[in-house]
Coordinates of C-alpha atoms and ligand atoms in Angstrom, one line a residue:
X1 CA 0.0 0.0 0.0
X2 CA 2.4 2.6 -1.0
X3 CA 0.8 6.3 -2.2
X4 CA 3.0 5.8 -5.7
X5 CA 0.7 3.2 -6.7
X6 CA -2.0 5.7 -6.5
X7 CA -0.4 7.2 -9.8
X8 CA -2.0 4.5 -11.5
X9 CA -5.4 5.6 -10.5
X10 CA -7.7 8.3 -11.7
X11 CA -7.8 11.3 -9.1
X12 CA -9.0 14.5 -9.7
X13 CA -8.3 18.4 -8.7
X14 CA -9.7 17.8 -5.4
X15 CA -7.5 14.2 -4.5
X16 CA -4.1 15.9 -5.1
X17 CA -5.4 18.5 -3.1
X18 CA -6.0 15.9 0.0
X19 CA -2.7 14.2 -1.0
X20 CA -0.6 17.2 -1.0
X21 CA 2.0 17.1 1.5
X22 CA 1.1 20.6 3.1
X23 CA -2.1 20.2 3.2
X24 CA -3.7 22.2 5.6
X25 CA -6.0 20.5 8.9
X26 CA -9.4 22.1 8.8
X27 CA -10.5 23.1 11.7
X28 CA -14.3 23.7 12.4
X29 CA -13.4 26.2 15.5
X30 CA -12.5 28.6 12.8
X31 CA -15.6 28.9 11.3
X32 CA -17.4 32.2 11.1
X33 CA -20.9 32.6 12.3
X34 CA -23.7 32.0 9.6
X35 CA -26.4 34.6 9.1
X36 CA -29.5 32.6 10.0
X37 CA -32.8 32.3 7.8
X38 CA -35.9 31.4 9.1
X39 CA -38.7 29.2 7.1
X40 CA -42.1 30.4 8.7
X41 CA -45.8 29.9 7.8
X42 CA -48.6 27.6 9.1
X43 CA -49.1 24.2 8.4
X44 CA -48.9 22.2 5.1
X45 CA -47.9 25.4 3.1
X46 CA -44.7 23.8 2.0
X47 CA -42.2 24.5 4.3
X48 CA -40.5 21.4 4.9
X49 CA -40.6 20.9 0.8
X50 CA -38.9 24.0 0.7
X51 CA -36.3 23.6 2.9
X52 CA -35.2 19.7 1.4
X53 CA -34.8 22.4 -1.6
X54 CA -32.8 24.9 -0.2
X55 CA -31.0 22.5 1.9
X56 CA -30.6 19.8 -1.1
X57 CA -29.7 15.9 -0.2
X58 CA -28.3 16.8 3.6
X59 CA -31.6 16.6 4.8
X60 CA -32.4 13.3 3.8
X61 CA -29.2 11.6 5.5
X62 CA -29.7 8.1 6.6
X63 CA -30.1 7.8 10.2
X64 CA -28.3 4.4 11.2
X65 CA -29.5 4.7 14.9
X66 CA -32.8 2.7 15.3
X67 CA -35.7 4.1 17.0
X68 CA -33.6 8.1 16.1
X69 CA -36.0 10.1 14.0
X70 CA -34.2 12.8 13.2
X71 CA -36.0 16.1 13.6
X72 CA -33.4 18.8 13.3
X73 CA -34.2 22.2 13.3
X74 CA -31.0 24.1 11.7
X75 CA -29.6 23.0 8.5
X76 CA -26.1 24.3 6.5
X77 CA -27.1 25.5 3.4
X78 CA -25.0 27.4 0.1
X79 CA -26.7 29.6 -1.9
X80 CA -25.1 32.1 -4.7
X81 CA -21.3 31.5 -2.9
X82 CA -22.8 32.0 0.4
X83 CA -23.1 30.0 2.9
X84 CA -26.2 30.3 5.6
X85 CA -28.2 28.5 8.0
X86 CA -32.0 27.3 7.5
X87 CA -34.1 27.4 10.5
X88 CA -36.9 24.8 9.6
X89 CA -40.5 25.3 12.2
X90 CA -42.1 22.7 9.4
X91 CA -42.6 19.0 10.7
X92 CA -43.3 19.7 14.5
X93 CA -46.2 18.6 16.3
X94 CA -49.2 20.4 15.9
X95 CA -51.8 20.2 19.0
X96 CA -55.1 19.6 17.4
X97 CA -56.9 21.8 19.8
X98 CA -54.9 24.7 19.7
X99 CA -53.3 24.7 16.2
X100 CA -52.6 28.7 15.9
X101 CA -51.6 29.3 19.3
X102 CA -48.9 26.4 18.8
X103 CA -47.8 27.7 15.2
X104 CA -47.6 31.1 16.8
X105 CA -45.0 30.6 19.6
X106 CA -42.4 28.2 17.3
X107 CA -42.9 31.2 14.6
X108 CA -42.0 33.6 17.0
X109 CA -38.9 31.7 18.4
X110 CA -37.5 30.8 15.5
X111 CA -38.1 34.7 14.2
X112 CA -36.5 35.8 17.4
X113 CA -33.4 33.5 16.4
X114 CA -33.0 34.4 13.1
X115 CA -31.3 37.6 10.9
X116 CA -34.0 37.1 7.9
X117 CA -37.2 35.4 7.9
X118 CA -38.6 33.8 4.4
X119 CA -42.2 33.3 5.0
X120 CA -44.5 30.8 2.9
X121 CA -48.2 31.0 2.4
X122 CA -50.1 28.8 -0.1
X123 CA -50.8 30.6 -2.8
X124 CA -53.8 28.1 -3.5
X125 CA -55.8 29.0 -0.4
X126 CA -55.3 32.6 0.1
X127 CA -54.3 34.7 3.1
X128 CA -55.6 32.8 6.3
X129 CA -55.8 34.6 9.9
X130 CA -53.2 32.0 11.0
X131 CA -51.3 34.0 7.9
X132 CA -52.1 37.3 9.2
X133 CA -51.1 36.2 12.3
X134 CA -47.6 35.1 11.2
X135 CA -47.1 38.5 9.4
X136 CA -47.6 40.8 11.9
X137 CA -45.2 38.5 14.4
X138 CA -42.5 39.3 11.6
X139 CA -43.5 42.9 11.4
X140 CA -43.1 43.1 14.9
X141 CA -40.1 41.7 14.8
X142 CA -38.7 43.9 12.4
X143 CA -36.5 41.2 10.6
X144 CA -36.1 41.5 6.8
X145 CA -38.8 38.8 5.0
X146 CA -39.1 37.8 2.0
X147 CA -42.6 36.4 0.9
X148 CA -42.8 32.8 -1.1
X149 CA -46.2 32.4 -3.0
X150 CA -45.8 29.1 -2.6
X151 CA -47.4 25.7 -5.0
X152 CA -47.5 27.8 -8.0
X153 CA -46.7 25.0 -10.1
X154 CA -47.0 26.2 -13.6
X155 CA -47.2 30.3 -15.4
X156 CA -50.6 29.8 -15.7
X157 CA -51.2 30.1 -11.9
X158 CA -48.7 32.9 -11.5
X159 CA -50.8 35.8 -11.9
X160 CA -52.7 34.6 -9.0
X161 CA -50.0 35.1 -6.9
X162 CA -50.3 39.2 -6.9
X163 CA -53.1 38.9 -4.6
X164 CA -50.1 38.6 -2.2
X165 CA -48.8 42.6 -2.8
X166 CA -51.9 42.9 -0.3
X167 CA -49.9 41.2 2.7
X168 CA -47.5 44.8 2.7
X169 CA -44.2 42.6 2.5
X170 CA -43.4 43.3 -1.2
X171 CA -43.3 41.2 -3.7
X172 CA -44.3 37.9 -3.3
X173 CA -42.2 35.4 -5.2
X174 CA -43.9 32.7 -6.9
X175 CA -42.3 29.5 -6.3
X176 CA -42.9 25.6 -6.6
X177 CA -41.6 23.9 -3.5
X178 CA -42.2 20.8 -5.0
X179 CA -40.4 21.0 -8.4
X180 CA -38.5 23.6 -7.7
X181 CA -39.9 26.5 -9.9
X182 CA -38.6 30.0 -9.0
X183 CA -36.9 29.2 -6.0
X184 CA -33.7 30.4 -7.2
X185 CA -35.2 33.9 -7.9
X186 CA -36.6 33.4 -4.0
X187 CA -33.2 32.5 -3.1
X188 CA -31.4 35.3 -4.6
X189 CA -33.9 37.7 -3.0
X190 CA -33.1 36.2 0.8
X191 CA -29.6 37.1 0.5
X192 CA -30.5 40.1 -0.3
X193 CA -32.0 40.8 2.2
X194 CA -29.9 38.7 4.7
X195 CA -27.0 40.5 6.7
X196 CA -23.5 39.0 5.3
X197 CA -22.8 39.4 9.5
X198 CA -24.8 37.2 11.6
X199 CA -26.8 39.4 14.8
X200 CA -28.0 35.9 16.4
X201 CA -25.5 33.3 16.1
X202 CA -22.2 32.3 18.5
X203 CA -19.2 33.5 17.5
X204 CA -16.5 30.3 17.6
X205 CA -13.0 31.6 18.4
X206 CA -9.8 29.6 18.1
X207 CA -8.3 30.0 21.1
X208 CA -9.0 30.9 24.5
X209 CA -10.9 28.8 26.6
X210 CA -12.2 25.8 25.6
X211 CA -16.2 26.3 24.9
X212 CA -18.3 23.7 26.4
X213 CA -22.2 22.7 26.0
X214 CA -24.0 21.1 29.0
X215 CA -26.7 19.6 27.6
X216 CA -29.9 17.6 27.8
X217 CA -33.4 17.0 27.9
X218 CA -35.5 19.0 30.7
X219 CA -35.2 17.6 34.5
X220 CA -31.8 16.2 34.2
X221 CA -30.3 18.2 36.6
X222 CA -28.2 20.7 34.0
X223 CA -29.1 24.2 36.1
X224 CA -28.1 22.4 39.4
X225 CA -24.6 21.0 37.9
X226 CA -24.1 24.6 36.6
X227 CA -24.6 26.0 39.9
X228 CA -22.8 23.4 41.8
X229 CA -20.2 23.9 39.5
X230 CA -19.8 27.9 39.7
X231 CA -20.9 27.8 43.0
X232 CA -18.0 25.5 44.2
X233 CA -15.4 27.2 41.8
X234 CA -14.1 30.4 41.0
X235 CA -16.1 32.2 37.9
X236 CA -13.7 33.5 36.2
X237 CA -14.3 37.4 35.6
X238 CA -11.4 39.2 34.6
X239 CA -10.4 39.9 30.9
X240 CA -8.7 36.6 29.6
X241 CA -7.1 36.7 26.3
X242 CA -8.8 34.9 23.7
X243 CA -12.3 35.5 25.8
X244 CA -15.9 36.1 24.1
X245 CA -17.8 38.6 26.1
X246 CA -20.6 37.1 25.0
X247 CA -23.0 37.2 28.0
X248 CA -24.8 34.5 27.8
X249 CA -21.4 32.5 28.1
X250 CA -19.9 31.8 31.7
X251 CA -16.3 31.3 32.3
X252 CA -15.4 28.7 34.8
X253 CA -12.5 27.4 36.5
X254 CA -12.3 23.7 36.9
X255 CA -9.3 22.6 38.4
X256 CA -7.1 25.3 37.8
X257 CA -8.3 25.7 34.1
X258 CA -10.7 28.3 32.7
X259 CA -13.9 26.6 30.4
X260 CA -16.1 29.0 28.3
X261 CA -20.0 26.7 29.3
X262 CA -21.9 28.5 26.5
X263 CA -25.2 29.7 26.6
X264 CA -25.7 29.4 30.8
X265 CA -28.4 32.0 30.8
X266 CA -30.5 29.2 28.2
X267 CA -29.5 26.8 30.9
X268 CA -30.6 29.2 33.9
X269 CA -33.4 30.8 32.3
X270 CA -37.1 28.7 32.8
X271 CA -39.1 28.8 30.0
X272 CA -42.5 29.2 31.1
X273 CA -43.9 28.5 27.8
X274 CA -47.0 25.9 27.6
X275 CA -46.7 24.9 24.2
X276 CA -43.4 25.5 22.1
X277 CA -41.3 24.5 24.7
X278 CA -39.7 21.4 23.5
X279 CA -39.0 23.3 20.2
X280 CA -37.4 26.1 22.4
X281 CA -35.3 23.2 24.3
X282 CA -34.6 21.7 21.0
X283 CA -33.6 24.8 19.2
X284 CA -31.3 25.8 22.3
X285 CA -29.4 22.7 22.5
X286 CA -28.6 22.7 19.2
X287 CA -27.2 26.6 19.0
X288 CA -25.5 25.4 22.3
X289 CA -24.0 22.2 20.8
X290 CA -23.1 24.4 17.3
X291 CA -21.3 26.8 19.5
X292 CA -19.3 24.1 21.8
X293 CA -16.4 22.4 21.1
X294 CA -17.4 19.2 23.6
X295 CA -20.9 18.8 24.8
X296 CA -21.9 17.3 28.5
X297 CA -24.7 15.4 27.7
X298 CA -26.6 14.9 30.9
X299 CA -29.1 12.2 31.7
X300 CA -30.9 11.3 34.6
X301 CA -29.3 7.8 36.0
X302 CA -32.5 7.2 37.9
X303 CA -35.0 6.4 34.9
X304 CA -35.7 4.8 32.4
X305 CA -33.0 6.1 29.1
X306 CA -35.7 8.0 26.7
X307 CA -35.3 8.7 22.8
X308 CA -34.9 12.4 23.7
X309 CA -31.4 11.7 25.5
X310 CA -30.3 9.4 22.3
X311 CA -31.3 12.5 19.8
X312 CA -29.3 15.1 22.1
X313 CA -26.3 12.6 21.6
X314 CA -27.2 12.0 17.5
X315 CA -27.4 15.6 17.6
X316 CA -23.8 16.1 18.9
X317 CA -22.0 13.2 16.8
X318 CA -24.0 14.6 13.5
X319 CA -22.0 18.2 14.5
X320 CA -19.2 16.6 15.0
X321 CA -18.3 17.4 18.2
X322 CA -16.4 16.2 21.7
X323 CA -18.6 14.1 24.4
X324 CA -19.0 13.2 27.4
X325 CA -22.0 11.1 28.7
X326 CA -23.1 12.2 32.1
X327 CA -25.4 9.9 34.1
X328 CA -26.6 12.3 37.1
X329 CA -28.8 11.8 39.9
X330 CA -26.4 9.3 41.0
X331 CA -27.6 9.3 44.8
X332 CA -31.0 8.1 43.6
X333 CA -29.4 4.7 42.1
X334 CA -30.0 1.8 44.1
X335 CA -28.5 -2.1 42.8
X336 CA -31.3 -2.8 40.9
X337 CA -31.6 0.5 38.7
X338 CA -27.7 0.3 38.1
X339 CA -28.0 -3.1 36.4
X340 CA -31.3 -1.8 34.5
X341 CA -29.2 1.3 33.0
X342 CA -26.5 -0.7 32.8
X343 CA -28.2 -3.0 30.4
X344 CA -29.6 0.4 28.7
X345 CA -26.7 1.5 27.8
X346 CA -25.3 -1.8 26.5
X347 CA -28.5 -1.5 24.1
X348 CA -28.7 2.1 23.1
X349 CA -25.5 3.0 23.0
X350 CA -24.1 0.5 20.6
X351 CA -23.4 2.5 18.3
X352 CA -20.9 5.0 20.7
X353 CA -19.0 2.5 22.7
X354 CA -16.5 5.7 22.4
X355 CA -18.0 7.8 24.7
X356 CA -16.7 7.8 28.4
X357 CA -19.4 8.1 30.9
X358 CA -19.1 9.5 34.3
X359 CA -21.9 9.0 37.2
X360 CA -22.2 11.9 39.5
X361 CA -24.1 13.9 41.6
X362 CA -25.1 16.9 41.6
X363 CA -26.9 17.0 44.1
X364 CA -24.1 15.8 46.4
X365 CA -21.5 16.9 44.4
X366 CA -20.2 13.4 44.3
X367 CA -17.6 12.6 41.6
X368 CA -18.0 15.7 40.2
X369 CA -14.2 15.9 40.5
X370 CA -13.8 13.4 38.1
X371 CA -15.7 15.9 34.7
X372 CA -12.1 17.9 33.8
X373 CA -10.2 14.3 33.4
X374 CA -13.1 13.6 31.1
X375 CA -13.2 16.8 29.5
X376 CA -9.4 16.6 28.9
X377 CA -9.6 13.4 27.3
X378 CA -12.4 14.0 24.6
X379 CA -11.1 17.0 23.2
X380 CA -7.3 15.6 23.0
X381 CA -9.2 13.1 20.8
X382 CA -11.2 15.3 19.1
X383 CA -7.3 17.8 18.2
X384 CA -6.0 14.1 17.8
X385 CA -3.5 13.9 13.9
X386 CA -2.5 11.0 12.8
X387 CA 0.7 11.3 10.8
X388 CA 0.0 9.6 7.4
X389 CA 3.1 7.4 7.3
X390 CA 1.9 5.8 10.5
X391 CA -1.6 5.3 9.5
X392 CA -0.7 3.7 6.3
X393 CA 1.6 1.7 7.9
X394 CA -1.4 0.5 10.3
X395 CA -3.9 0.4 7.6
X396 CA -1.5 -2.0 5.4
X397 CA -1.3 -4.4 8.9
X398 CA -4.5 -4.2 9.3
X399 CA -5.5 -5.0 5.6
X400 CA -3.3 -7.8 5.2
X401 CA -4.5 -9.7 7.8
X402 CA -7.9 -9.0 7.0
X403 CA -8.9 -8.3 3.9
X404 CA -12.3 -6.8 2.6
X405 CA -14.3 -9.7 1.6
X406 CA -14.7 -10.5 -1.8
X407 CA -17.9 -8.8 -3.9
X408 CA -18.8 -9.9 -7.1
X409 CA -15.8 -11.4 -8.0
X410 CA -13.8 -8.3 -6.5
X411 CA -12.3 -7.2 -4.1
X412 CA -11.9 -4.0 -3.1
X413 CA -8.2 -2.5 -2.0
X414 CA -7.5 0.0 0.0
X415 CA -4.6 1.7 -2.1
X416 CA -4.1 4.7 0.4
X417 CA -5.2 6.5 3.7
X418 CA -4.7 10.3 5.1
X419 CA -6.3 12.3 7.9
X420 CA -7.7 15.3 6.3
X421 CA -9.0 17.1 9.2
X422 CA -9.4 17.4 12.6
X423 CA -11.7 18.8 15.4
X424 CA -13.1 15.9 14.6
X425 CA -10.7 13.6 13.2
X426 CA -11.8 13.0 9.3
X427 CA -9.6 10.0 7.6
X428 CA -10.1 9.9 3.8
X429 CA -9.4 6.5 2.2
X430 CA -8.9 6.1 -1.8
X431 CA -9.8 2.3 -2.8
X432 CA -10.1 0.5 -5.7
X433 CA -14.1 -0.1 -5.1
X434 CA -17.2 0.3 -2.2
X435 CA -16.3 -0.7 0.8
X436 CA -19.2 -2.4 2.7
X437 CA -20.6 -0.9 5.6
X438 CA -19.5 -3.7 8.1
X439 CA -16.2 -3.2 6.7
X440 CA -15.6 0.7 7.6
X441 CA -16.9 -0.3 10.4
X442 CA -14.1 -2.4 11.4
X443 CA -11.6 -0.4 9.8
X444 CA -12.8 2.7 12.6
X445 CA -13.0 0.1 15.4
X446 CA -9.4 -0.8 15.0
X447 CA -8.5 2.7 14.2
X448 CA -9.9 3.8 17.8
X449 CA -7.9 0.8 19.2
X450 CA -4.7 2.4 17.7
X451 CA -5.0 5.4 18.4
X452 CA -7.3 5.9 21.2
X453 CA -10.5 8.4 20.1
X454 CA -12.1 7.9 23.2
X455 CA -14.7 11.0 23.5
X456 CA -15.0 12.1 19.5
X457 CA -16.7 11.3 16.9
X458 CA -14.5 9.8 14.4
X459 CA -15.3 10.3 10.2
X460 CA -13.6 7.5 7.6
X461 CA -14.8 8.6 4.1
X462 CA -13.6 6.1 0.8
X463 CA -12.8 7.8 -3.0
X464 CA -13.4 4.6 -5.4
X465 CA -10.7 5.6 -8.0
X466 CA -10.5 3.5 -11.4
X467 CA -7.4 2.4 -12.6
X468 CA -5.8 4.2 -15.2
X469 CA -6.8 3.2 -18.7
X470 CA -3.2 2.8 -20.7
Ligands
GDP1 P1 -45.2 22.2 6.0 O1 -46.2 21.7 7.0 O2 -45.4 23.7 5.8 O3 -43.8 21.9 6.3 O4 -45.6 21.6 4.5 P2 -45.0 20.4 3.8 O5 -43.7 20.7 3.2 O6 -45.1 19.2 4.6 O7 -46.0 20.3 2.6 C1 -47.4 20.1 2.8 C2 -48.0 19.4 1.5 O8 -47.9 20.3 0.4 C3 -47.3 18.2 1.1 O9 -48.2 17.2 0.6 C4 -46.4 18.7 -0.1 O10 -46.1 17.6 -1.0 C5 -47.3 19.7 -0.7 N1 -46.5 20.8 -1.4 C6 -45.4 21.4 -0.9 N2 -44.9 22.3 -1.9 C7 -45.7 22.2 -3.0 C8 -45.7 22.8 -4.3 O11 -44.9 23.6 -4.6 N3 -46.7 22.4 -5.1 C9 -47.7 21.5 -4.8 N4 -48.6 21.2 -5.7 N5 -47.7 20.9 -3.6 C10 -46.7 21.2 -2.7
GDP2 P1 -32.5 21.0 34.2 O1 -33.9 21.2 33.8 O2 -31.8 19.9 33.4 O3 -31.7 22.2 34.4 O4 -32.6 20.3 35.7 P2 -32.5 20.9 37.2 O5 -31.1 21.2 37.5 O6 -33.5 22.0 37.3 O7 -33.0 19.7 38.0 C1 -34.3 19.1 38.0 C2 -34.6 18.5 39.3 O8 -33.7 17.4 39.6 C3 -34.5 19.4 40.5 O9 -35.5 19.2 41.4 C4 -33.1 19.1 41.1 O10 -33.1 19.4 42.5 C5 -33.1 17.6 40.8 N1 -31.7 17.1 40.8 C6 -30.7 17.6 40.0 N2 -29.6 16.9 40.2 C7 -29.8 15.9 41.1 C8 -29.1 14.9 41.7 O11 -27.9 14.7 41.5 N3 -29.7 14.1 42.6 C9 -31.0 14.3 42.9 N4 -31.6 13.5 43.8 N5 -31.8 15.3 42.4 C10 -31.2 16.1 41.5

């Protein structure tokens, strides 16, 4: 397995690029904060379409965790050479008996969070109140919108759209969600309108403290940790290189080592919302997790494991961050519930046998002590390079001894292997076919034996390359 025999393959621009000797680690800390767009309007008006549109295949990612439906709320997108984020109210629960009221508050959060708004009505049914309702939210707001006339499938239908001029947004733009007519006009109107600097989302330095996320659904004990955590340790107030003065961020010393915990007044501050308050919790944890390098994903040790913890912890691999598995309420575990969660974890957690778990208290403050070792360890993995000699040279072991099964009368090789970033680690193989899933598999398993991941999410991608036709 030698990178010359890659000559006889076909690579492109973008493989040289990877192969090149200076190639420079990405790091995801650097990124700039996105400008954020929201997608509002009531039910069925083609929201969700919409964004799979905007957003393209992302949305549609396999989930390989069973019983994980994925219901993200913020979404990458590219658009004209820039790159945003999509906030996305389509898809959540509607309570039958108090549809508007329910639409209304999600509308109004994810306004709140957003730079721009893109509001779709159904330009099928005409203005609704539930529209009118929506509208003067954004007017109150005083965001920039941009209106989609949305299901306007064909020219015929698009003078029926001016109707719309009667809303006072401007001019709506006719679209079809669903095959895709006029949304790049649409498009090229939000970033108009959108500010190239982003007013609601983190800014991710490089340096200075390291930023942390403690996470989790409601109940779990996150505000008590916090406060057990300031409370026995000095907050650290005084102007720190390298520090955000971001004020929802709190620095902390843990044992003799600032921490940025981001967003502690979403931690501290109850929500007192009746309905929209899972959407809230949702759409904090995720800004939280975005904005962290490691995430503390609480549970509560003394019941039953619920899909809500597993999608906070999909929800931090899928950003590819640090984490650490926190089972709280420690004092509350007798014998009995320690083998139950034990046996919980075996089960659910299959899929992340790389994630350290601590059980505390923090109630009692027991073990406590034990979160910075923890800490320490998931983001060394997470900075962790591989030099590619040494990777190759445990790839070619590895390989030899045993090799991907044969497919169709082939077998695919592995010709060559390099760590393209880090923060998380990202390995990028180039084979001479598909490698099956059980395989990569494998191939990460033995990877994290090497070299010890414990804490991060690790990505293996594979280039099939054809041979060269002489
Ligand atoms: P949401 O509740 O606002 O997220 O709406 P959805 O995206 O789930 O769409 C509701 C329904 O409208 C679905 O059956 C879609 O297939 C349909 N739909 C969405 N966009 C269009 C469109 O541009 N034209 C037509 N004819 N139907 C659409
Ligand atoms: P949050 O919603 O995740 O911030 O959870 P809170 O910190 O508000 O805690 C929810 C409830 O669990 C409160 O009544 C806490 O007193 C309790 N709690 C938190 N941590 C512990 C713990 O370690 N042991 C016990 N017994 N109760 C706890």
């Amino acid at each position: 397995m030698m990178r010359a025999s890659l000559d006889d393959y076909e690579l492109d621009e973008d493989d040289y690029a990877l192969l090149a000797d200076d190639y420079e680690l990405v790091e995801h800390a650097a990124v700039a904060p996105r400008p954020v767009l929201a997608i509002v309007g009531r039910p069925n008006v083609g929201k969700s379409t919409l964004v799979n549109r905007i957003v393209g295949k992302r949305v549609a990612v396999v989930q390989d965790t069973p019983g994980v439906t994925r219901d993200r709320v913020y979404y990458d997108a590219q658009w004209a050479d820039r790159d945003f984020t999509v906030v996305d109210t389509g898809g959540w629960e509607i309570d039958v008996t108090g549809i508007d009221r329910s639409v209304a508050v999600q509308s109004e959060i994810a306004i709140e969070n957003a730079d721009a708004v893109l509001l779709v009505v159904d330009a099928t049914v005409g203005v609704t109140d539930a529209d009118e309702h929506i509208v003067d939210l954004i007017r109150r707001s005083g965001k920039p919108v941009v209106l989609a006339a949305n299901k306007v499938d064909s020219p015929q239908q698009e003078a029926d759209a001016a109707y719309l001029w009667a809303l006072g947004l401007g001019e709506p733009f006719p679209v079809s969600a669903l095959h895709g007519r006029g949304s790049g006009d649409l498009l090229d109107q939000a970033m108009r309108i959108l500010p190239r600097q982003s007013q609601v989302n983190y800014e991710r330095p490089g340096e200075g403290p390291r930023r942390v996320a403690l996470v989790g659904r409601p109940n779990v004990g996150k505000s008590s940790l916090l406060n057990m955590l300031a409370g026995q340790n000095r907050v650290v107030v005084d102007d720190l290189a390298g520090t955000t003065r971001d004020p929802v961020d709190e620095l902390i010393e843990l044992d003799g080592q600032a921490w940025t915990f981001v967003d502690t007044a979403g931690i501290r501050r109850r929500v007192h919302l009746q309905r929209g308050a899972d959407y809230y919790a949702s759409l904090r944890t995720q800004r939280a997790i975005d904005s962290a390098e490691l995430a503390l994903v609480l549970i509560d040790a003394s019941v039953e494991i619920t899909d809500q913890d597993l999608k906070v912890m999909q929800s931090v691999i899928d950003a590819g961050r640090a984490m650490v598995l926190i089972c709280n309420k420690w004092d509350l575990v007798d014998e009995e519930r320690r083998r139950y969660l034990d046996r919980e974890i075996e089960r659910e957690l299959v899929q992340m046998p790389w994630v350290e778990r601590i059980n505390i208290s923090a109630k009692t403050g027991w073990h406590t002590n034990r979160l910075t070792r923890a800490m320490e360890k998931a983001l060394e993995s997470w900075d962790k390079r591989i030099a590619t000699g040494q990777l190759n040279s445990t790839l070619g072991e590895l390989i030899s001894a045993h090799p991907h099964p044969v497919r169709g009368g082939r077998q695919p090789r592995i010709l060559f292997a390099t760590q393209v970033s880090v923060q998380p680690p990202r390995f990028v193989l180039f084979t001479t076919g598909h490698l099956d899933h059980g395989y990569r598999r494998f191939i990460e398993r033995r990877l994290r034996e090497q070299y010890d991941f414990t804490g991060s999410p690790v990505e293996i991608a594979v280039r099939a390359r054809e041979r060269r036709k002489r």
